[in-house]
């Protein structure tokens, strides 16, 4: 099942489009020592407390007015989106009137003041975001298996290019999306936003698959992956055949596990957030299965557009819009005439939280500008060594 149309996953490495909470492993913030609370309490004079309350009341009044305006705006965006979906079901034409044509309001008021008195309450634990080491450990623990690494980065690129071309992706689509997603020089095991051993996303590889992407693709494309791996195993004998047969057995177990929940993005997302789900995501690192997962992350968007009657080949930037924002939302932008692209704000394709955390979408605030900056980044990154190596692999 295609991911929801409003799901956003922008590549941190390429443009930092979606600024998620900067955490990788579950970390519980430590409470300040008791002495710190005592010092804060002593420093909080009656005058300081009174000033804080005055500023807080001012902030709440201004912020409240803004929230009312913003709430009305984003409700209108949601209502227009529902209207477009209904029109598409009825095969009715989409016009400018089906979009909100003004830009969203921006808060310019005072910041919330800092309370001079200590506030009680336990800090929230941060969500665990697995890194590659966690995926490998989960795969070994739950499936007694370790992904087969490529002998080199070039080997992975060649296997990916061969499979992608056979599946119907063009070299331009694959190379330019790779250039955008990885910055033009990423490796097969590159994780998005990885710094000092911590990650802000589970996105990995040439097309930056999330854990949920891997689970969903194994559930939906699993039988095809099994057939392809079965054919490959038949080419070997001896120890190599034994290793391939074992990998095939693991793949079958993983596919069965991915299909043990309803074919629904939310169900796949819930499964992906477990250690078993992490183990499934480890398949993206395997030299045989990884290229298939990377290919079908893009190919599902191509097939979705085709199934909706869009027969013109997708440009790499258009494919990226579908790859990043979800097929339904991406196709909404792709099928829009150029004249409308110049006028329709990008906010029409976001939920409020994703938009407000996305500086590029607000800076390049029309569909035309968003596609243009995507193309520009692809142009500049396509000349880097990793992109050139991938292009030469086709």
Coordinates of C-alpha atoms in Angstrom, one line a residue:
X1 CA 0.0 0.0 0.0
X2 CA 1.4 3.4 -0.9
X3 CA 2.5 5.6 1.9
X4 CA 0.0 8.3 3.0
X5 CA 0.0 11.4 0.8
X6 CA 1.0 13.7 3.6
X7 CA 3.9 11.6 4.9
X8 CA 7.0 13.7 4.7
X9 CA 10.6 12.4 4.7
X10 CA 13.0 14.9 3.3
X11 CA 16.7 14.0 3.0
X12 CA 18.7 15.6 5.8
X13 CA 22.0 15.1 3.9
X14 CA 20.8 16.8 0.8
X15 CA 18.9 19.8 2.1
X16 CA 17.9 19.3 5.7
X17 CA 14.3 19.5 4.5
X18 CA 12.7 17.8 7.5
X19 CA 14.3 18.8 10.8
X20 CA 13.4 15.9 13.1
X21 CA 14.3 15.7 16.7
X22 CA 18.1 15.2 16.9
X23 CA 18.2 11.9 18.7
X24 CA 19.3 8.4 17.8
X25 CA 19.2 6.2 20.9
X26 CA 16.7 6.6 23.7
X27 CA 18.1 9.2 26.0
X28 CA 16.5 10.5 29.1
X29 CA 17.4 14.1 30.0
X30 CA 18.8 14.3 33.5
X31 CA 17.1 16.5 36.0
X32 CA 19.1 19.3 37.3
X33 CA 20.6 18.7 40.8
X34 CA 18.6 19.7 43.8
X35 CA 21.0 22.5 44.4
X36 CA 20.2 24.0 41.0
X37 CA 16.5 24.1 41.8
X38 CA 17.3 25.7 45.2
X39 CA 19.5 28.3 43.6
X40 CA 16.8 29.0 41.0
X41 CA 14.2 29.4 43.7
X42 CA 16.4 31.7 45.7
X43 CA 17.1 33.8 42.6
X44 CA 13.4 34.1 41.7
X45 CA 12.5 37.3 43.4
X46 CA 8.9 38.5 43.6
X47 CA 9.7 41.2 41.0
X48 CA 11.1 38.5 38.6
X49 CA 8.1 36.3 39.1
X50 CA 5.7 39.3 38.5
X51 CA 7.6 40.3 35.3
X52 CA 7.5 36.7 34.1
X53 CA 3.8 36.5 34.6
X54 CA 3.3 39.8 32.8
X55 CA 5.4 38.6 29.8
X56 CA 3.6 35.3 29.8
X57 CA 0.2 36.9 29.6
X58 CA 1.4 39.1 26.7
X59 CA 2.9 36.0 24.9
X60 CA -0.3 34.0 25.4
X61 CA -2.5 36.8 24.0
X62 CA -0.3 37.2 20.9
X63 CA 0.2 33.5 20.4
X64 CA -3.4 32.8 20.9
X65 CA -4.4 35.2 18.1
X66 CA -1.8 33.7 15.8
X67 CA -3.0 30.1 16.6
X68 CA -6.5 31.1 15.6
X69 CA -5.3 32.5 12.3
X70 CA -3.0 29.6 11.6
X71 CA -5.6 27.1 12.6
X72 CA -8.1 28.5 10.1
X73 CA -5.5 28.5 7.4
X74 CA -4.4 24.9 7.9
X75 CA -8.1 23.8 8.2
X76 CA -8.7 25.4 4.8
X77 CA -5.7 23.5 3.4
X78 CA -7.1 20.2 4.7
X79 CA -10.5 21.0 3.3
X80 CA -9.2 21.9 -0.1
X81 CA -7.2 18.6 -0.1
X82 CA -10.4 16.6 0.7
X83 CA -12.1 18.5 -2.1
X84 CA -9.4 17.6 -4.6
X85 CA -9.5 14.0 -3.6
X86 CA -13.2 13.9 -4.2
X87 CA -12.8 15.5 -7.6
X88 CA -10.2 13.0 -8.6
X89 CA -12.5 10.1 -7.6
X90 CA -15.1 11.6 -9.9
X91 CA -12.5 12.4 -12.6
X92 CA -13.4 16.1 -12.5
X93 CA -10.8 18.7 -13.5
X94 CA -8.7 20.3 -10.8
X95 CA -8.4 24.1 -11.0
X96 CA -6.7 26.9 -9.0
X97 CA -9.9 27.2 -6.9
X98 CA -9.1 23.8 -5.5
X99 CA -6.0 25.1 -3.7
X100 CA -5.3 27.7 -1.0
X101 CA -3.5 30.4 -2.9
X102 CA -2.2 32.5 0.0
X103 CA 0.9 31.7 2.0
X104 CA 0.6 30.4 5.6
X105 CA 0.8 32.9 8.4
X106 CA 4.2 33.3 10.2
X107 CA 4.5 33.9 13.9
X108 CA 6.4 37.1 14.6
X109 CA 5.4 37.8 18.2
X110 CA 7.4 37.5 21.4
X111 CA 8.9 34.2 22.5
X112 CA 7.5 32.3 25.5
X113 CA 9.3 33.7 28.5
X114 CA 11.5 31.5 30.7
X115 CA 9.9 30.7 34.1
X116 CA 12.3 31.8 36.8
X117 CA 10.8 29.3 39.2
X118 CA 11.6 25.5 38.9
X119 CA 8.8 23.6 37.2
X120 CA 8.0 20.1 38.4
X121 CA 7.6 17.2 36.0
X122 CA 9.6 14.3 34.6
X123 CA 11.4 14.8 31.3
X124 CA 10.1 12.8 28.4
X125 CA 12.3 10.0 27.1
X126 CA 13.4 10.5 23.5
X127 CA 12.4 8.0 20.9
X128 CA 15.0 5.4 19.9
X129 CA 16.2 5.8 16.4
X130 CA 18.3 2.8 15.3
X131 CA 21.6 3.1 13.5
X132 CA 23.2 0.5 11.2
X133 CA 24.8 -1.3 14.1
X134 CA 21.4 -1.7 15.8
X135 CA 19.9 -3.1 12.6
X136 CA 22.7 -5.6 12.3
X137 CA 22.3 -6.7 15.9
X138 CA 18.5 -7.0 15.5
X139 CA 19.0 -9.2 12.3
X140 CA 21.4 -11.4 14.1
X141 CA 19.3 -11.7 17.3
X142 CA 15.9 -12.3 15.7
X143 CA 16.8 -14.0 12.4
X144 CA 20.3 -15.3 13.1
X145 CA 21.5 -13.6 9.9
X146 CA 23.9 -10.9 8.8
X147 CA 23.5 -9.0 5.5
X148 CA 26.1 -9.9 2.8
X149 CA 28.2 -6.8 2.2
X150 CA 29.3 -5.9 -1.3
X151 CA 33.0 -6.3 -2.0
X152 CA 33.1 -2.6 -2.9
X153 CA 30.8 0.4 -3.3
X154 CA 31.1 0.0 -7.1
X155 CA 29.8 -3.6 -6.9
X156 CA 26.6 -2.4 -5.1
X157 CA 26.2 0.4 -7.7
X158 CA 26.5 -2.1 -10.5
X159 CA 24.0 -4.5 -9.0
X160 CA 21.6 -1.7 -8.3
X161 CA 22.0 -0.2 -11.9
X162 CA 21.4 -3.6 -13.5
X163 CA 18.3 -4.3 -11.5
X164 CA 16.9 -0.8 -11.8
X165 CA 17.3 -0.7 -15.5
X166 CA 15.7 -4.1 -15.9
X167 CA 12.8 -3.0 -13.8
X168 CA 12.2 0.1 -15.9
X169 CA 13.9 3.0 -14.2
X170 CA 16.0 5.2 -16.4
X171 CA 19.6 6.1 -15.7
X172 CA 18.6 9.8 -15.4
X173 CA 16.0 9.0 -12.8
X174 CA 18.2 6.8 -10.8
X175 CA 21.3 8.9 -10.9
X176 CA 19.6 12.3 -10.3
X177 CA 17.5 10.9 -7.4
X178 CA 20.6 9.4 -5.9
X179 CA 22.4 12.7 -6.3
X180 CA 19.7 14.5 -4.5
X181 CA 19.1 11.9 -1.7
X182 CA 22.8 11.3 -0.9
X183 CA 24.4 14.6 -1.9
X184 CA 25.9 12.9 -4.9
X185 CA 28.5 10.9 -3.1
X186 CA 26.7 8.6 -0.7
X187 CA 27.4 4.9 0.0
X188 CA 24.9 2.0 0.0
X189 CA 24.9 2.1 3.8
X190 CA 24.7 5.9 4.3
X191 CA 22.3 6.8 7.0
X192 CA 20.5 10.2 7.0
X193 CA 21.7 12.8 9.5
X194 CA 24.2 10.5 11.2
X195 CA 26.5 12.4 13.5
X196 CA 28.8 11.1 16.2
X197 CA 27.0 7.7 16.1
X198 CA 23.5 9.2 16.4
X199 CA 20.9 9.5 13.8
X200 CA 17.9 11.7 13.2
X201 CA 16.3 9.3 10.7
X202 CA 16.3 5.6 9.8
X203 CA 16.7 6.6 6.1
X204 CA 19.5 4.5 4.5
X205 CA 21.0 4.0 1.1
X206 CA 20.8 5.5 -2.4
X207 CA 17.1 6.3 -2.1
X208 CA 17.1 6.7 1.7
X209 CA 14.6 4.1 2.7
X210 CA 13.0 4.4 6.1
X211 CA 12.3 1.3 8.3
X212 CA 8.7 1.5 7.3
X213 CA 9.6 1.6 3.6
X214 CA 11.5 -1.6 4.0
X215 CA 8.7 -3.3 5.9
X216 CA 6.1 -2.2 3.4
X217 CA 8.2 -3.3 0.4
X218 CA 8.9 -6.7 1.9
X219 CA 5.2 -7.1 2.5
X220 CA 4.1 -6.0 -0.9
X221 CA 7.0 -7.1 -3.2
X222 CA 8.2 -10.0 -1.1
X223 CA 7.1 -12.7 -3.5
X224 CA 9.0 -11.0 -6.4
X225 CA 12.1 -10.7 -4.2
X226 CA 11.9 -14.3 -3.3
X227 CA 11.6 -15.4 -7.0
X228 CA 14.6 -13.2 -7.9
X229 CA 16.7 -14.5 -5.1
X230 CA 15.7 -18.1 -5.9
X231 CA 16.8 -17.6 -9.5
X232 CA 20.1 -16.2 -8.3
X233 CA 20.7 -19.0 -5.9
X234 CA 20.3 -21.5 -8.7
X235 CA 23.5 -20.1 -10.3
X236 CA 25.7 -21.2 -7.5
X237 CA 26.9 -24.5 -6.0
X238 CA 28.8 -25.6 -3.0
X239 CA 29.3 -23.1 -0.1
X240 CA 28.0 -20.2 -2.1
X241 CA 24.8 -22.1 -2.8
X242 CA 24.4 -23.0 0.8
X243 CA 24.8 -19.4 1.9
X244 CA 22.3 -18.2 -0.7
X245 CA 19.8 -20.9 0.3
X246 CA 20.1 -19.7 3.9
X247 CA 19.6 -16.0 2.9
X248 CA 16.6 -17.1 0.9
X249 CA 15.2 -18.9 4.0
X250 CA 15.7 -15.7 6.0
X251 CA 14.1 -13.6 3.4
X252 CA 11.0 -15.8 3.4
X253 CA 10.7 -15.5 7.1
X254 CA 11.0 -11.7 6.9
X255 CA 8.4 -11.5 4.2
X256 CA 6.0 -13.6 6.2
X257 CA 6.6 -11.4 9.2
X258 CA 6.1 -8.2 7.2
X259 CA 2.8 -9.7 5.9
X260 CA 1.6 -10.7 9.4
X261 CA 0.0 -7.2 9.8
X262 CA -2.6 -5.5 7.6
X263 CA -1.3 -3.9 4.4
X264 CA -1.5 -0.5 5.8
X265 CA 1.1 2.2 6.3
X266 CA 0.3 2.7 10.0
X267 CA 0.5 -1.0 10.7
X268 CA 3.8 -1.2 8.9
X269 CA 5.0 1.8 10.7
X270 CA 4.2 0.2 14.1
X271 CA 5.9 -3.0 13.1
X272 CA 9.0 -1.1 11.8
X273 CA 9.3 0.5 15.2
X274 CA 10.2 -2.8 16.8
X275 CA 13.5 -4.7 16.9
X276 CA 12.1 -7.2 14.5
X277 CA 11.2 -4.4 12.2
X278 CA 14.8 -3.1 12.5
X279 CA 16.0 -6.6 11.5
X280 CA 13.8 -6.4 8.3
X281 CA 15.4 -3.0 7.5
X282 CA 18.8 -4.6 7.6
X283 CA 17.9 -6.2 4.3
X284 CA 18.6 -2.8 2.6
X285 CA 22.3 -3.5 3.4
X286 CA 22.4 -6.8 1.6
X287 CA 24.1 -7.0 -1.9
X288 CA 21.3 -9.1 -3.3
X289 CA 18.2 -7.7 -1.7
X290 CA 19.3 -4.1 -1.0
X291 CA 19.3 -3.1 -4.7
X292 CA 15.8 -4.5 -5.1
X293 CA 14.5 -2.5 -2.2
X294 CA 16.2 0.6 -3.4
X295 CA 14.8 0.1 -6.9
X296 CA 11.2 -0.5 -5.8
X297 CA 11.2 2.5 -3.6
X298 CA 11.2 4.6 -6.8
X299 CA 9.5 2.1 -9.1
X300 CA 6.3 2.0 -6.9
X301 CA 5.9 5.8 -7.6
X302 CA 6.4 5.3 -11.4
X303 CA 3.8 2.5 -11.4
X304 CA 1.4 4.6 -9.3
X305 CA 1.6 7.5 -11.7
X306 CA 1.0 5.1 -14.6
X307 CA -2.0 3.5 -12.9
X308 CA -3.5 6.9 -12.4
X309 CA -3.3 7.6 -16.2
X310 CA -0.1 9.6 -16.2
X311 CA 1.8 8.1 -19.1
X312 CA 4.5 10.7 -19.7
X313 CA 7.9 9.7 -18.2
X314 CA 8.5 11.3 -14.9
X315 CA 11.4 13.7 -14.7
X316 CA 13.8 12.9 -11.9
X317 CA 12.6 16.0 -9.9
X318 CA 9.0 14.9 -10.3
X319 CA 9.9 11.4 -9.2
X320 CA 11.6 12.8 -6.2
X321 CA 8.5 14.7 -5.2
X322 CA 6.6 11.4 -5.2
X323 CA 9.5 9.7 -3.4
X324 CA 9.7 12.3 -0.7
X325 CA 6.1 13.3 -0.1
X326 CA 4.2 10.2 -0.9
X327 CA 2.7 9.1 -4.2
X328 CA -0.7 10.8 -3.9
X329 CA 0.7 14.2 -2.9
X330 CA 3.6 14.0 -5.3
X331 CA 1.3 13.1 -8.3
X332 CA -0.8 16.1 -7.3
X333 CA 2.2 18.3 -8.0
X334 CA 3.4 16.3 -11.0
X335 CA 0.1 16.6 -12.9
X336 CA -0.2 20.3 -12.3
X337 CA 0.2 22.6 -15.4
X338 CA 3.2 24.9 -15.2
X339 CA 1.0 28.0 -15.0
X340 CA -0.6 26.6 -11.8
X341 CA 2.8 25.5 -10.4
X342 CA 3.9 29.1 -10.5
X343 CA 0.9 30.1 -8.3
X344 CA 0.1 27.2 -5.9
X345 CA 1.9 27.4 -2.5
X346 CA 3.8 24.4 -1.3
X347 CA 1.8 24.5 1.9
X348 CA -1.0 22.8 0.1
X349 CA 1.0 19.5 0.2
X350 CA 2.0 19.5 3.8
X351 CA 0.5 19.1 7.2
X352 CA 1.3 22.1 9.4
X353 CA 3.9 20.4 11.6
X354 CA 5.9 19.2 8.6
X355 CA 5.8 22.5 6.9
X356 CA 6.8 24.5 9.9
X357 CA 9.9 22.3 10.4
X358 CA 10.8 22.5 6.7
X359 CA 12.7 25.7 5.8
X360 CA 13.2 24.8 2.2
X361 CA 9.4 24.4 1.6
X362 CA 8.7 27.7 3.1
X363 CA 11.6 29.5 1.4
X364 CA 10.8 28.0 -2.0
X365 CA 7.1 28.4 -1.4
X366 CA 5.5 27.5 -4.7
X367 CA 5.4 24.2 -6.5
X368 CA 7.5 25.7 -9.4
X369 CA 10.1 26.9 -7.0
X370 CA 10.3 23.7 -5.1
X371 CA 10.8 21.7 -8.3
X372 CA 13.4 24.2 -9.5
X373 CA 15.5 23.9 -6.3
X374 CA 15.3 20.1 -6.5
X375 CA 16.5 20.2 -10.1
X376 CA 19.2 22.6 -9.2
X377 CA 20.5 20.4 -6.4
X378 CA 20.4 17.4 -8.7
X379 CA 22.4 19.3 -11.4
X380 CA 25.1 20.3 -9.0
X381 CA 25.4 16.9 -7.3
X382 CA 25.3 14.8 -10.5
X383 CA 28.9 15.8 -11.2
X384 CA 30.3 14.3 -8.0
X385 CA 32.2 11.0 -8.0
X386 CA 29.5 8.8 -6.5
X387 CA 26.9 10.0 -9.1
X388 CA 29.4 9.6 -11.9
X389 CA 30.2 6.0 -10.8
X390 CA 26.5 5.2 -10.7
X391 CA 25.9 6.7 -14.1
X392 CA 28.8 4.6 -15.5
X393 CA 27.2 1.5 -14.0
X394 CA 24.2 1.6 -16.2

